Tab-separated table of C-alpha atoms in Angstrom:
chain	number	residue	atom	x	y	z
C	1244	MET	CA	-18.734	-2.319	14.951
C	1245	GLY	CA	-17.769	-5.699	13.459
C	1246	GLN	CA	-15.564	-6.022	10.425
C	1247	ASP	CA	-18.381	-7.271	8.186
C	1248	THR	CA	-20.550	-4.355	9.317
C	1249	ALA	CA	-17.791	-1.861	8.684
C	1250	MET	CA	-17.369	-3.102	5.126
C	1251	ALA	CA	-21.059	-3.333	4.269
C	1252	ASP	CA	-21.558	0.168	2.887
C	1253	VAL	CA	-18.112	0.675	1.361
C	1254	GLN	CA	-17.596	0.577	-2.382
C	1255	PHE	CA	-14.107	0.012	-3.750
C	1256	VAL	CA	-13.500	1.112	-7.339
C	1257	ARG	CA	-13.136	-1.957	-9.569
C	1258	SER	CA	-11.075	-1.799	-12.752
C	1259	ALA	CA	-11.880	-3.248	-16.161
C	1260	ALA	CA	-8.453	-4.899	-16.175
C	1261	GLY	CA	-9.325	-7.125	-13.234
C	1262	GLY	CA	-9.132	-6.612	-9.494
C	1263	TYR	CA	-10.106	-3.257	-8.124
C	1264	GLY	CA	-8.916	0.238	-8.943
C	1265	GLN	CA	-9.234	2.650	-11.814
C	1266	PRO	CA	-9.250	1.207	-15.344
C	1267	ALA	CA	-5.837	0.418	-16.787
C	1268	HIS	CA	-4.619	2.885	-19.394
C	1269	ALA	CA	-3.669	1.296	-22.682
C	1270	GLY	CA	-0.705	2.455	-24.708
C	1271	ILE	CA	1.269	4.061	-21.901
C	1272	VAL	CA	4.928	4.302	-22.873
C	1273	GLY	CA	6.232	5.006	-19.378
C	1274	VAL	CA	4.922	5.355	-15.865
C	1275	SER	CA	5.341	8.980	-14.865
C	1276	GLN	CA	6.195	10.017	-11.337
C	1277	PRO	CA	3.652	12.167	-9.470
C	1278	ASP	CA	4.508	15.690	-8.412
C	1279	VAL	CA	5.020	15.044	-4.716
C	1280	HIS	CA	5.392	18.773	-4.091
C	1281	ALA	CA	1.757	19.273	-5.087
C	1282	PRO	CA	-0.861	19.173	-2.317
C	1283	GLU	CA	-1.712	15.627	-1.309
C	1284	GLY	CA	-5.267	14.509	-1.945
C	1285	ARG	CA	-5.239	16.038	-5.426
C	1286	GLY	CA	-8.700	16.522	-6.857
C	1287	ASP	CA	-11.815	15.942	-4.777
C	1288	ALA	CA	-10.607	13.100	-2.570
C	1289	TYR	CA	-7.594	11.439	-1.056
C	1290	ARG	CA	-6.721	8.148	-2.743
C	1291	ILE	CA	-6.036	5.086	-0.590
C	1292	THR	CA	-4.967	1.961	-2.475
C	1293	VAL	CA	-4.943	-1.578	-1.101
C	1294	VAL	CA	-2.367	-3.770	-2.890
C	1295	SER	CA	-3.308	-7.339	-2.011
C	1296	ALA	CA	-1.516	-10.577	-2.862
C	1297	GLY	CA	-4.417	-12.696	-1.670
C	1298	VAL	CA	-4.941	-15.710	-3.927
C	1299	SER	CA	-8.694	-16.292	-3.699
C	1300	GLU	CA	-11.554	-14.219	-5.071
C	1301	HIS	CA	-12.513	-12.836	-1.657
C	1302	SER	CA	-9.334	-13.540	0.247
C	1303	ALA	CA	-8.857	-12.932	3.944
C	1304	THR	CA	-5.756	-10.937	3.019
C	1305	GLY	CA	-7.722	-8.561	0.818
C	1306	ARG	CA	-10.506	-8.226	3.388
C	1307	LEU	CA	-8.033	-7.301	6.116
C	1308	GLY	CA	-6.449	-4.660	3.898
C	1309	ASP	CA	-9.877	-3.295	3.001
C	1310	ALA	CA	-10.855	-3.098	6.679
C	1311	VAL	CA	-7.821	-0.890	7.403
C	1312	ALA	CA	-8.708	1.255	4.376
C	1313	VAL	CA	-12.205	1.752	5.783
C	1314	ARG	CA	-10.793	2.864	9.131
C	1315	THR	CA	-8.546	5.339	7.311
C	1316	GLN	CA	-11.510	6.644	5.330
C	1317	GLU	CA	-13.591	7.061	8.496
C	1318	THR	CA	-10.824	9.115	10.130
C	1319	LEU	CA	-10.374	11.354	7.088
C	1320	GLN	CA	-14.120	11.906	6.834
C	1321	ARG	CA	-14.274	12.922	10.501
C	1322	HIS	CA	-11.794	15.644	9.580
C	1323	GLY	CA	-13.946	16.796	6.668
C	1324	HIS	CA	-12.083	15.092	3.806
C	1325	GLU	CA	-13.402	12.740	1.142
C	1326	CYS	CA	-11.512	9.521	0.466
C	1327	GLU	CA	-11.546	7.233	-2.572
C	1328	LEU	CA	-10.725	3.604	-1.796
C	1329	ARG	CA	-9.071	1.471	-4.487
C	1330	HIS	CA	-8.175	-2.216	-4.393
C	1331	ILE	CA	-5.613	-3.961	-6.603
C	1332	ALA	CA	-5.785	-7.772	-6.548
C	1333	LEU	CA	-2.333	-8.889	-7.712
C	1334	LYS	CA	-3.607	-12.380	-8.554
C	1335	ASP	CA	-5.441	-10.849	-11.524
C	1336	PHE	CA	-2.089	-9.681	-12.924
C	1337	ALA	CA	0.035	-12.695	-11.917
C	1338	ALA	CA	0.918	-13.664	-15.506
C	1339	ASP	CA	1.833	-10.066	-16.405
C	1340	ILE	CA	3.991	-9.780	-13.287
C	1341	ALA	CA	5.804	-13.042	-14.100
C	1342	VAL	CA	6.559	-11.919	-17.656
C	1343	ALA	CA	7.798	-8.515	-16.487
C	1344	ALA	CA	10.038	-10.148	-13.891
C	1345	VAL	CA	11.696	-12.336	-16.532
C	1346	ASP	CA	12.026	-10.182	-19.656
C	1347	TYR	CA	11.062	-6.672	-18.430
C	1348	HIS	CA	8.127	-6.495	-20.850
C	1349	MET	CA	5.316	-4.642	-19.138
C	1350	SER	CA	1.737	-5.039	-20.305
C	1351	ASP	CA	-0.573	-2.054	-20.590
C	1352	ALA	CA	-2.694	-3.444	-17.751
C	1353	LEU	CA	0.339	-3.667	-15.470
C	1354	ARG	CA	1.375	-0.116	-16.359
C	1355	GLY	CA	-2.102	0.963	-15.286
C	1356	VAL	CA	-1.611	-0.812	-11.960
C	1357	PHE	CA	1.688	0.995	-11.409
C	1358	GLU	CA	0.035	4.322	-12.158
C	1359	GLN	CA	-2.615	3.613	-9.550
C	1360	VAL	CA	0.063	2.793	-6.989
C	1361	ILE	CA	2.265	5.852	-7.510
C	1362	SER	CA	-0.685	8.251	-7.781
C	1363	SER	CA	-1.987	7.183	-4.375
C	1364	ASP	CA	-1.805	9.326	-1.265
C	1365	ALA	CA	-1.192	6.200	0.817
C	1366	LEU	CA	-0.981	2.431	0.416
C	1367	ILE	CA	-2.023	-0.635	2.348
C	1368	ALA	CA	0.274	-3.526	1.383
C	1369	ALA	CA	-1.269	-6.906	2.183
C	1370	THR	CA	0.121	-10.413	1.761
C	1371	PRO	CA	-0.550	-13.948	2.938
C	1372	VAL	CA	2.336	-15.531	4.838
C	1373	PHE	CA	3.937	-18.595	3.267
C	1374	LYS	CA	6.794	-20.311	5.110
C	1375	ALA	CA	7.447	-17.411	7.464
C	1376	SER	CA	7.603	-14.671	4.817
C	1377	TYR	CA	5.546	-12.722	2.283
C	1378	SER	CA	4.300	-14.553	-0.788
C	1379	GLY	CA	6.230	-14.911	-4.039
C	1380	LEU	CA	3.547	-12.955	-5.906
C	1381	PHE	CA	3.812	-10.072	-3.431
C	1382	LYS	CA	7.615	-9.959	-3.695
C	1383	SER	CA	7.599	-10.305	-7.494
C	1384	PHE	CA	5.325	-7.284	-7.818
C	1385	TRP	CA	7.500	-5.034	-5.666
C	1386	ASP	CA	10.625	-6.370	-7.419
C	1387	ILE	CA	9.457	-4.839	-10.698
C	1388	VAL	CA	8.267	-1.541	-9.195
C	1389	ASP	CA	10.785	1.224	-9.818
C	1390	VAL	CA	13.008	1.708	-6.779
C	1391	ASP	CA	11.987	5.387	-6.502
C	1392	ALA	CA	8.269	4.905	-7.180
C	1393	ILE	CA	6.962	5.041	-3.609
C	1394	VAL	CA	9.624	7.120	-1.857
C	1395	ASN	CA	8.106	8.699	1.292
C	1396	MET	CA	4.767	6.974	0.642
C	1397	PRO	CA	2.760	6.307	3.843
C	1398	VAL	CA	1.920	2.602	4.004
C	1399	VAL	CA	0.297	0.122	6.374
C	1400	LEU	CA	1.807	-3.386	6.424
C	1401	VAL	CA	-0.808	-6.143	6.607
C	1402	ALA	CA	-0.446	-9.926	6.573
C	1403	THR	CA	-2.541	-13.026	7.190
C	1404	GLY	CA	-1.282	-16.415	8.305
C	1405	GLY	CA	-2.334	-19.791	9.572
C	1406	SER	CA	-1.157	-19.154	13.115
C	1407	ARG	CA	0.351	-16.492	15.367
C	1408	ARG	CA	3.774	-18.058	14.810
C	1409	HIS	CA	3.959	-15.599	11.890
C	1410	ALA	CA	3.190	-12.539	14.030
C	1411	LEU	CA	6.546	-10.835	13.360
C	1412	VAL	CA	6.429	-11.103	9.558
C	1413	PRO	CA	5.029	-7.568	9.005
C	1414	ASP	CA	7.727	-6.068	11.235
C	1415	THR	CA	10.642	-8.133	9.944
C	1416	ALA	CA	10.297	-9.245	6.331
C	1417	MET	CA	7.781	-6.623	5.182
C	1418	ARG	CA	9.154	-3.611	7.058
C	1419	SER	CA	12.669	-4.216	5.749
C	1420	LEU	CA	11.359	-4.475	2.162
C	1421	PHE	CA	9.561	-1.138	2.395
C	1422	ALA	CA	12.533	0.449	4.142
C	1423	PHE	CA	14.562	-0.430	1.043
C	1424	LEU	CA	11.875	1.226	-1.103
C	1425	ARG	CA	12.078	4.251	1.231
C	1426	ALA	CA	8.367	4.201	1.976
C	1427	ILE	CA	7.201	5.201	5.463
C	1428	PRO	CA	5.264	2.421	7.230
C	1429	THR	CA	2.922	3.265	10.077
C	1430	PRO	CA	4.110	2.249	13.553
C	1431	THR	CA	1.213	-0.231	13.782
C	1432	SER	CA	1.258	-3.270	11.485
C	1433	LEU	CA	-1.164	-6.177	11.451
C	1434	LEU	CA	-1.112	-9.940	11.198
C	1435	ALA	CA	-4.354	-11.882	11.462
C	1436	ALA	CA	-4.374	-15.615	12.104
C	1437	GLY	CA	-7.466	-17.789	12.169
C	1438	GLU	CA	-8.262	-17.184	15.830
C	1439	ASP	CA	-7.928	-13.402	15.444
C	1440	TRP	CA	-10.850	-12.816	13.110
C	1441	GLY	CA	-13.700	-10.994	14.807
C	1442	SER	CA	-11.664	-10.287	17.936
C	1443	ALA	CA	-11.693	-6.925	19.698
C	1444	GLU	CA	-7.885	-6.882	19.585
C	1445	LEU	CA	-7.763	-7.163	15.784
C	1446	GLU	CA	-10.410	-4.473	15.357
C	1447	ALA	CA	-8.458	-2.179	17.688
C	1448	ARG	CA	-5.292	-2.669	15.611
C	1449	GLN	CA	-7.216	-2.016	12.397
C	1450	ARG	CA	-8.535	1.233	13.846
C	1451	ARG	CA	-5.153	2.326	15.165
C	1452	ALA	CA	-3.358	1.581	11.893
C	1453	GLY	CA	-6.063	3.423	9.945
C	1454	GLU	CA	-5.843	6.448	12.218
C	1455	GLU	CA	-2.051	6.508	11.953
C	1456	LEU	CA	-2.250	6.363	8.167
C	1457	ALA	CA	-4.815	9.162	8.093
C	1458	ALA	CA	-2.612	11.274	10.384
C	1459	MET	CA	0.335	10.847	8.005
C	1460	ILE	CA	-1.837	11.921	5.062
C	1461	LEU	CA	-3.315	14.937	6.851
C	1462	ALA	CA	0.155	16.037	7.951
C	1463	GLY	CA	1.269	16.114	4.307
C	1464	LEU	CA	4.077	13.730	5.230
C	1465	ARG	CA	5.065	12.766	1.695
C	1466	SER	CA	5.389	16.353	0.507
C	1467	THR	CA	7.230	17.387	3.662
C	1468	MET	CA	9.727	14.549	3.352
C	1469	ALA	CA	10.250	15.287	-0.340
C	1470	ALA	CA	11.073	18.893	0.517
C	1471	ALA	CA	13.481	17.728	3.215
C	1472	ASP	CA	15.165	15.365	0.750
C	1473	ALA	CA	15.558	18.212	-1.752
C	1474	ASP	CA	17.035	20.502	0.894
C	1475	ALA	CA	19.463	17.816	2.023
C	1476	ALA	CA	20.581	17.170	-1.544
C	1477	HIS	CA	21.102	20.905	-2.142
C	1478	ASP	CA	23.110	21.379	1.038
C	1479	ALA	CA	25.230	18.225	0.691
C	1480	PRO	CA	28.944	18.823	0.017
C	1481	SER	CA	30.126	17.818	-3.423
C	1482	GLN	CA	32.717	15.531	-1.885
C	1483	ILE	CA	32.749	13.654	1.391
C	1484	PRO	CA	36.154	13.929	3.016
C	1485	VAL	CA	37.924	10.680	3.769
C	1486	ARG	CA	39.370	10.554	7.276
């Protein structure tokens, strides 16, 4: 199945605030943390959110992230679970992100974006590659996300670039960023350059990354890791002896 075919019948939820996702919630004072001890996939469906820093209306970056989301959805559905796909186009919130990065003022629309991110069961983080690293827009967004917001969140790392010279960006620049945020990236990451589009190799990596993400969700990885963190904190000695 080609990528265009795979995407043909898939509907991503589009928000009134711009981009895709659920509508932004006006008047939110703070962004609350989800109860990660609750069963994942709360409600009728698991929630998979693509966070894309693509800069065009139908960017290759966003399309690659969406393709991985579709593969994840297909795997979950094979196991009898519904899956809601959401897409956040960061370019639609670029001005809000810039303001928040400078003076910490967060618009209602941006608060809505953050709520979508932290209420997800898994993320697909997608960026174009500029000068051998993720884009400034991509980094600025994650700079203003609370450091504890996506702890133990399963995530696929996705990038697009002009050539395969950038092939290691997902596993160097991006993986280290999400390690700092204490998210849990899938073993398989993706970078697509111009010659990769439509190739069997890229489709195989999309499928593998989607299946890995689905496996993490079905295993209840985020809840399990949260419980392990709580146990470790409870059992930790009050003081670490100095040798």
